[in-house]
């Protein structure tokens, strides 16, 4: 993985990396075991923030044969092993159609996540935390990844703010849903009535 420089202060966080300057789509349908970057507190030195590569999804050997890629936020606490999944957009599949969802304004964001240490030949892995879908996404599915804004990064990583205040459904008109046209990878703007 390329070099990343982190500037961390009590309430600030900056990631100086091409990962946040170029498109970074999050695809929840990515195959189990695919790898992507996550940001977390270094478990060996909590004063450090690190970007590491992690496997998508938990090992089914440790959960009665079920592989988990998501953790529902409702009624849950995440006191440790918090991480951030950098993203410029997230994708959805509805029937045979694919959609991309971005923040209104196009800013990069993070998805709240949790990581699990490597165990029994299964590498470091992560899951995304979900919230109830906002009105734009709710037309297609009932939930989506919990969005952590840049200003909330340290609050999430350091558990400075209760989960109930960070893991919230984004307000109406804060997300833009676009259909990804087949073959081109380009989005076709969906005009949806409110």
mmCIF file with all atom_site columns, C-alpha atoms in Angstrom, residues 70-146:
data_model
loop_
_atom_site.group_PDB
_atom_site.id
_atom_site.type_symbol
_atom_site.label_atom_id
_atom_site.label_alt_id
_atom_site.label_comp_id
_atom_site.label_asym_id
_atom_site.label_entity_id
_atom_site.label_seq_id
_atom_site.pdbx_PDB_ins_code
_atom_site.Cartn_x
_atom_site.Cartn_y
_atom_site.Cartn_z
_atom_site.occupancy
_atom_site.B_iso_or_equiv
_atom_site.pdbx_formal_charge
_atom_site.auth_seq_id
_atom_site.auth_comp_id
_atom_site.auth_asym_id
_atom_site.auth_atom_id
_atom_site.pdbx_PDB_model_num
ATOM 1  C CA . UNK A 1 70  ? -22.275 -5.559  8.064   1.00 0.00 ? 70  UNK A CA 1
ATOM 2  C CA . UNK A 1 71  ? -23.142 -4.713  11.649  1.00 0.00 ? 71  UNK A CA 1
ATOM 3  C CA . UNK A 1 72  ? -26.515 -3.088  12.328  1.00 0.00 ? 72  UNK A CA 1
ATOM 4  C CA . UNK A 1 73  ? -26.229 0.073   14.411  1.00 0.00 ? 73  UNK A CA 1
ATOM 5  C CA . UNK A 1 74  ? -29.657 -0.133  16.027  1.00 0.00 ? 74  UNK A CA 1
ATOM 6  C CA . UNK A 1 75  ? -29.258 -0.904  19.726  1.00 0.00 ? 75  UNK A CA 1
ATOM 7  C CA . UNK A 1 76  ? -25.563 -1.732  19.361  1.00 0.00 ? 76  UNK A CA 1
ATOM 8  C CA . UNK A 1 77  ? -22.503 -0.296  21.036  1.00 0.00 ? 77  UNK A CA 1
ATOM 9  C CA . UNK A 1 78  ? -19.080 -0.305  19.410  1.00 0.00 ? 78  UNK A CA 1
ATOM 10 C CA . UNK A 1 79  ? -16.691 0.537   22.251  1.00 0.00 ? 79  UNK A CA 1
ATOM 11 C CA . UNK A 1 80  ? -13.571 -0.848  20.564  1.00 0.00 ? 80  UNK A CA 1
ATOM 12 C CA . UNK A 1 81  ? -12.044 -1.875  17.234  1.00 0.00 ? 81  UNK A CA 1
ATOM 13 C CA . UNK A 1 82  ? -13.599 1.052   15.410  1.00 0.00 ? 82  UNK A CA 1
ATOM 14 C CA . UNK A 1 83  ? -12.374 1.893   11.940  1.00 0.00 ? 83  UNK A CA 1
ATOM 15 C CA . UNK A 1 84  ? -13.150 4.121   8.991   1.00 0.00 ? 84  UNK A CA 1
ATOM 16 C CA . UNK A 1 85  ? -13.630 2.991   5.412   1.00 0.00 ? 85  UNK A CA 1
ATOM 17 C CA . UNK A 1 86  ? -12.653 5.826   3.019   1.00 0.00 ? 86  UNK A CA 1
ATOM 18 C CA . UNK A 1 87  ? -15.181 6.357   0.214   1.00 0.00 ? 87  UNK A CA 1
ATOM 19 C CA . UNK A 1 88  ? -16.173 8.783   -2.499  1.00 0.00 ? 88  UNK A CA 1
ATOM 20 C CA . UNK A 1 89  ? -19.423 6.872   -3.095  1.00 0.00 ? 89  UNK A CA 1
ATOM 21 C CA . UNK A 1 90  ? -21.154 3.618   -2.260  1.00 0.00 ? 90  UNK A CA 1
ATOM 22 C CA . UNK A 1 91  ? -22.907 1.284   -4.647  1.00 0.00 ? 91  UNK A CA 1
ATOM 23 C CA . UNK A 1 92  ? -26.248 -0.509  -4.552  1.00 0.00 ? 92  UNK A CA 1
ATOM 24 C CA . UNK A 1 93  ? -27.645 -3.314  -6.680  1.00 0.00 ? 93  UNK A CA 1
ATOM 25 C CA . UNK A 1 94  ? -31.401 -3.398  -7.180  1.00 0.00 ? 94  UNK A CA 1
ATOM 26 C CA . UNK A 1 95  ? -32.531 -6.179  -9.481  1.00 0.00 ? 95  UNK A CA 1
ATOM 27 C CA . UNK A 1 96  ? -30.276 -5.912  -12.526 1.00 0.00 ? 96  UNK A CA 1
ATOM 28 C CA . UNK A 1 97  ? -29.546 -2.200  -12.040 1.00 0.00 ? 97  UNK A CA 1
ATOM 29 C CA . UNK A 1 98  ? -26.547 -0.709  -10.256 1.00 0.00 ? 98  UNK A CA 1
ATOM 30 C CA . UNK A 1 99  ? -26.559 2.677   -8.553  1.00 0.00 ? 99  UNK A CA 1
ATOM 31 C CA . UNK A 1 100 ? -23.924 4.944   -7.098  1.00 0.00 ? 100 UNK A CA 1
ATOM 32 C CA . UNK A 1 101 ? -24.653 7.123   -4.085  1.00 0.00 ? 101 UNK A CA 1
ATOM 33 C CA . UNK A 1 102 ? -22.621 10.226  -3.326  1.00 0.00 ? 102 UNK A CA 1
ATOM 34 C CA . UNK A 1 103 ? -22.870 13.081  -0.894  1.00 0.00 ? 103 UNK A CA 1
ATOM 35 C CA . UNK A 1 104 ? -24.627 16.107  -2.329  1.00 0.00 ? 104 UNK A CA 1
ATOM 36 C CA . UNK A 1 105 ? -21.649 18.265  -3.278  1.00 0.00 ? 105 UNK A CA 1
ATOM 37 C CA . UNK A 1 106 ? -19.458 15.265  -4.083  1.00 0.00 ? 106 UNK A CA 1
ATOM 38 C CA . UNK A 1 107 ? -17.251 15.332  -0.972  1.00 0.00 ? 107 UNK A CA 1
ATOM 39 C CA . UNK A 1 108 ? -15.394 12.217  0.113   1.00 0.00 ? 108 UNK A CA 1
ATOM 40 C CA . UNK A 1 109 ? -16.565 10.646  3.354   1.00 0.00 ? 109 UNK A CA 1
ATOM 41 C CA . UNK A 1 110 ? -15.962 7.611   5.523   1.00 0.00 ? 110 UNK A CA 1
ATOM 42 C CA . UNK A 1 111 ? -18.163 4.685   6.409   1.00 0.00 ? 111 UNK A CA 1
ATOM 43 C CA . UNK A 1 112 ? -18.163 3.650   10.045  1.00 0.00 ? 112 UNK A CA 1
ATOM 44 C CA . UNK A 1 113 ? -16.749 0.192   10.506  1.00 0.00 ? 113 UNK A CA 1
ATOM 45 C CA . UNK A 1 114 ? -15.375 -2.311  12.962  1.00 0.00 ? 114 UNK A CA 1
ATOM 46 C CA . UNK A 1 115 ? -12.311 -4.483  12.492  1.00 0.00 ? 115 UNK A CA 1
ATOM 47 C CA . UNK A 1 116 ? -11.461 -7.926  13.814  1.00 0.00 ? 116 UNK A CA 1
ATOM 48 C CA . UNK A 1 117 ? -7.901  -9.175  14.372  1.00 0.00 ? 117 UNK A CA 1
ATOM 49 C CA . UNK A 1 118 ? -6.425  -11.993 12.328  1.00 0.00 ? 118 UNK A CA 1
ATOM 50 C CA . UNK A 1 119 ? -7.400  -15.414 13.705  1.00 0.00 ? 119 UNK A CA 1
ATOM 51 C CA . UNK A 1 120 ? -6.773  -19.003 12.623  1.00 0.00 ? 120 UNK A CA 1
ATOM 52 C CA . UNK A 1 121 ? -5.417  -18.175 9.154   1.00 0.00 ? 121 UNK A CA 1
ATOM 53 C CA . UNK A 1 122 ? -8.130  -15.557 8.519   1.00 0.00 ? 122 UNK A CA 1
ATOM 54 C CA . UNK A 1 123 ? -6.513  -12.119 8.073   1.00 0.00 ? 123 UNK A CA 1
ATOM 55 C CA . UNK A 1 124 ? -7.408  -8.812  9.663   1.00 0.00 ? 124 UNK A CA 1
ATOM 56 C CA . UNK A 1 125 ? -10.957 -8.121  8.501   1.00 0.00 ? 125 UNK A CA 1
ATOM 57 C CA . UNK A 1 126 ? -13.624 -5.443  8.696   1.00 0.00 ? 126 UNK A CA 1
ATOM 58 C CA . UNK A 1 127 ? -17.384 -4.938  8.523   1.00 0.00 ? 127 UNK A CA 1
ATOM 59 C CA . UNK A 1 128 ? -19.361 -1.795  7.739   1.00 0.00 ? 128 UNK A CA 1
ATOM 60 C CA . UNK A 1 129 ? -21.921 -0.469  10.208  1.00 0.00 ? 129 UNK A CA 1
ATOM 61 C CA . UNK A 1 130 ? -25.356 0.295   8.783   1.00 0.00 ? 130 UNK A CA 1
ATOM 62 C CA . UNK A 1 131 ? -28.153 2.740   9.526   1.00 0.00 ? 131 UNK A CA 1
ATOM 63 C CA . UNK A 1 132 ? -31.714 3.052   8.240   1.00 0.00 ? 132 UNK A CA 1
ATOM 64 C CA . UNK A 1 133 ? -31.718 4.439   4.702   1.00 0.00 ? 133 UNK A CA 1
ATOM 65 C CA . UNK A 1 134 ? -32.297 8.119   4.115   1.00 0.00 ? 134 UNK A CA 1
ATOM 66 C CA . UNK A 1 135 ? -35.226 9.103   1.820   1.00 0.00 ? 135 UNK A CA 1
ATOM 67 C CA . UNK A 1 136 ? -33.198 9.004   -1.422  1.00 0.00 ? 136 UNK A CA 1
ATOM 68 C CA . UNK A 1 137 ? -31.679 5.566   -0.777  1.00 0.00 ? 137 UNK A CA 1
ATOM 69 C CA . UNK A 1 138 ? -34.891 4.340   0.909   1.00 0.00 ? 138 UNK A CA 1
ATOM 70 C CA . UNK A 1 139 ? -36.534 4.210   -2.522  1.00 0.00 ? 139 UNK A CA 1
ATOM 71 C CA . UNK A 1 140 ? -34.233 1.266   -3.289  1.00 0.00 ? 140 UNK A CA 1
ATOM 72 C CA . UNK A 1 141 ? -33.290 -0.438  -0.014  1.00 0.00 ? 141 UNK A CA 1
ATOM 73 C CA . UNK A 1 142 ? -33.901 -0.224  3.735   1.00 0.00 ? 142 UNK A CA 1
ATOM 74 C CA . UNK A 1 143 ? -30.364 0.488   4.982   1.00 0.00 ? 143 UNK A CA 1
ATOM 75 C CA . UNK A 1 144 ? -26.934 1.754   3.953   1.00 0.00 ? 144 UNK A CA 1
ATOM 76 C CA . UNK A 1 145 ? -23.511 2.298   5.474   1.00 0.00 ? 145 UNK A CA 1
ATOM 77 C CA . UNK A 1 146 ? -23.267 4.801   8.326   1.00 0.00 ? 146 UNK A CA 1
#
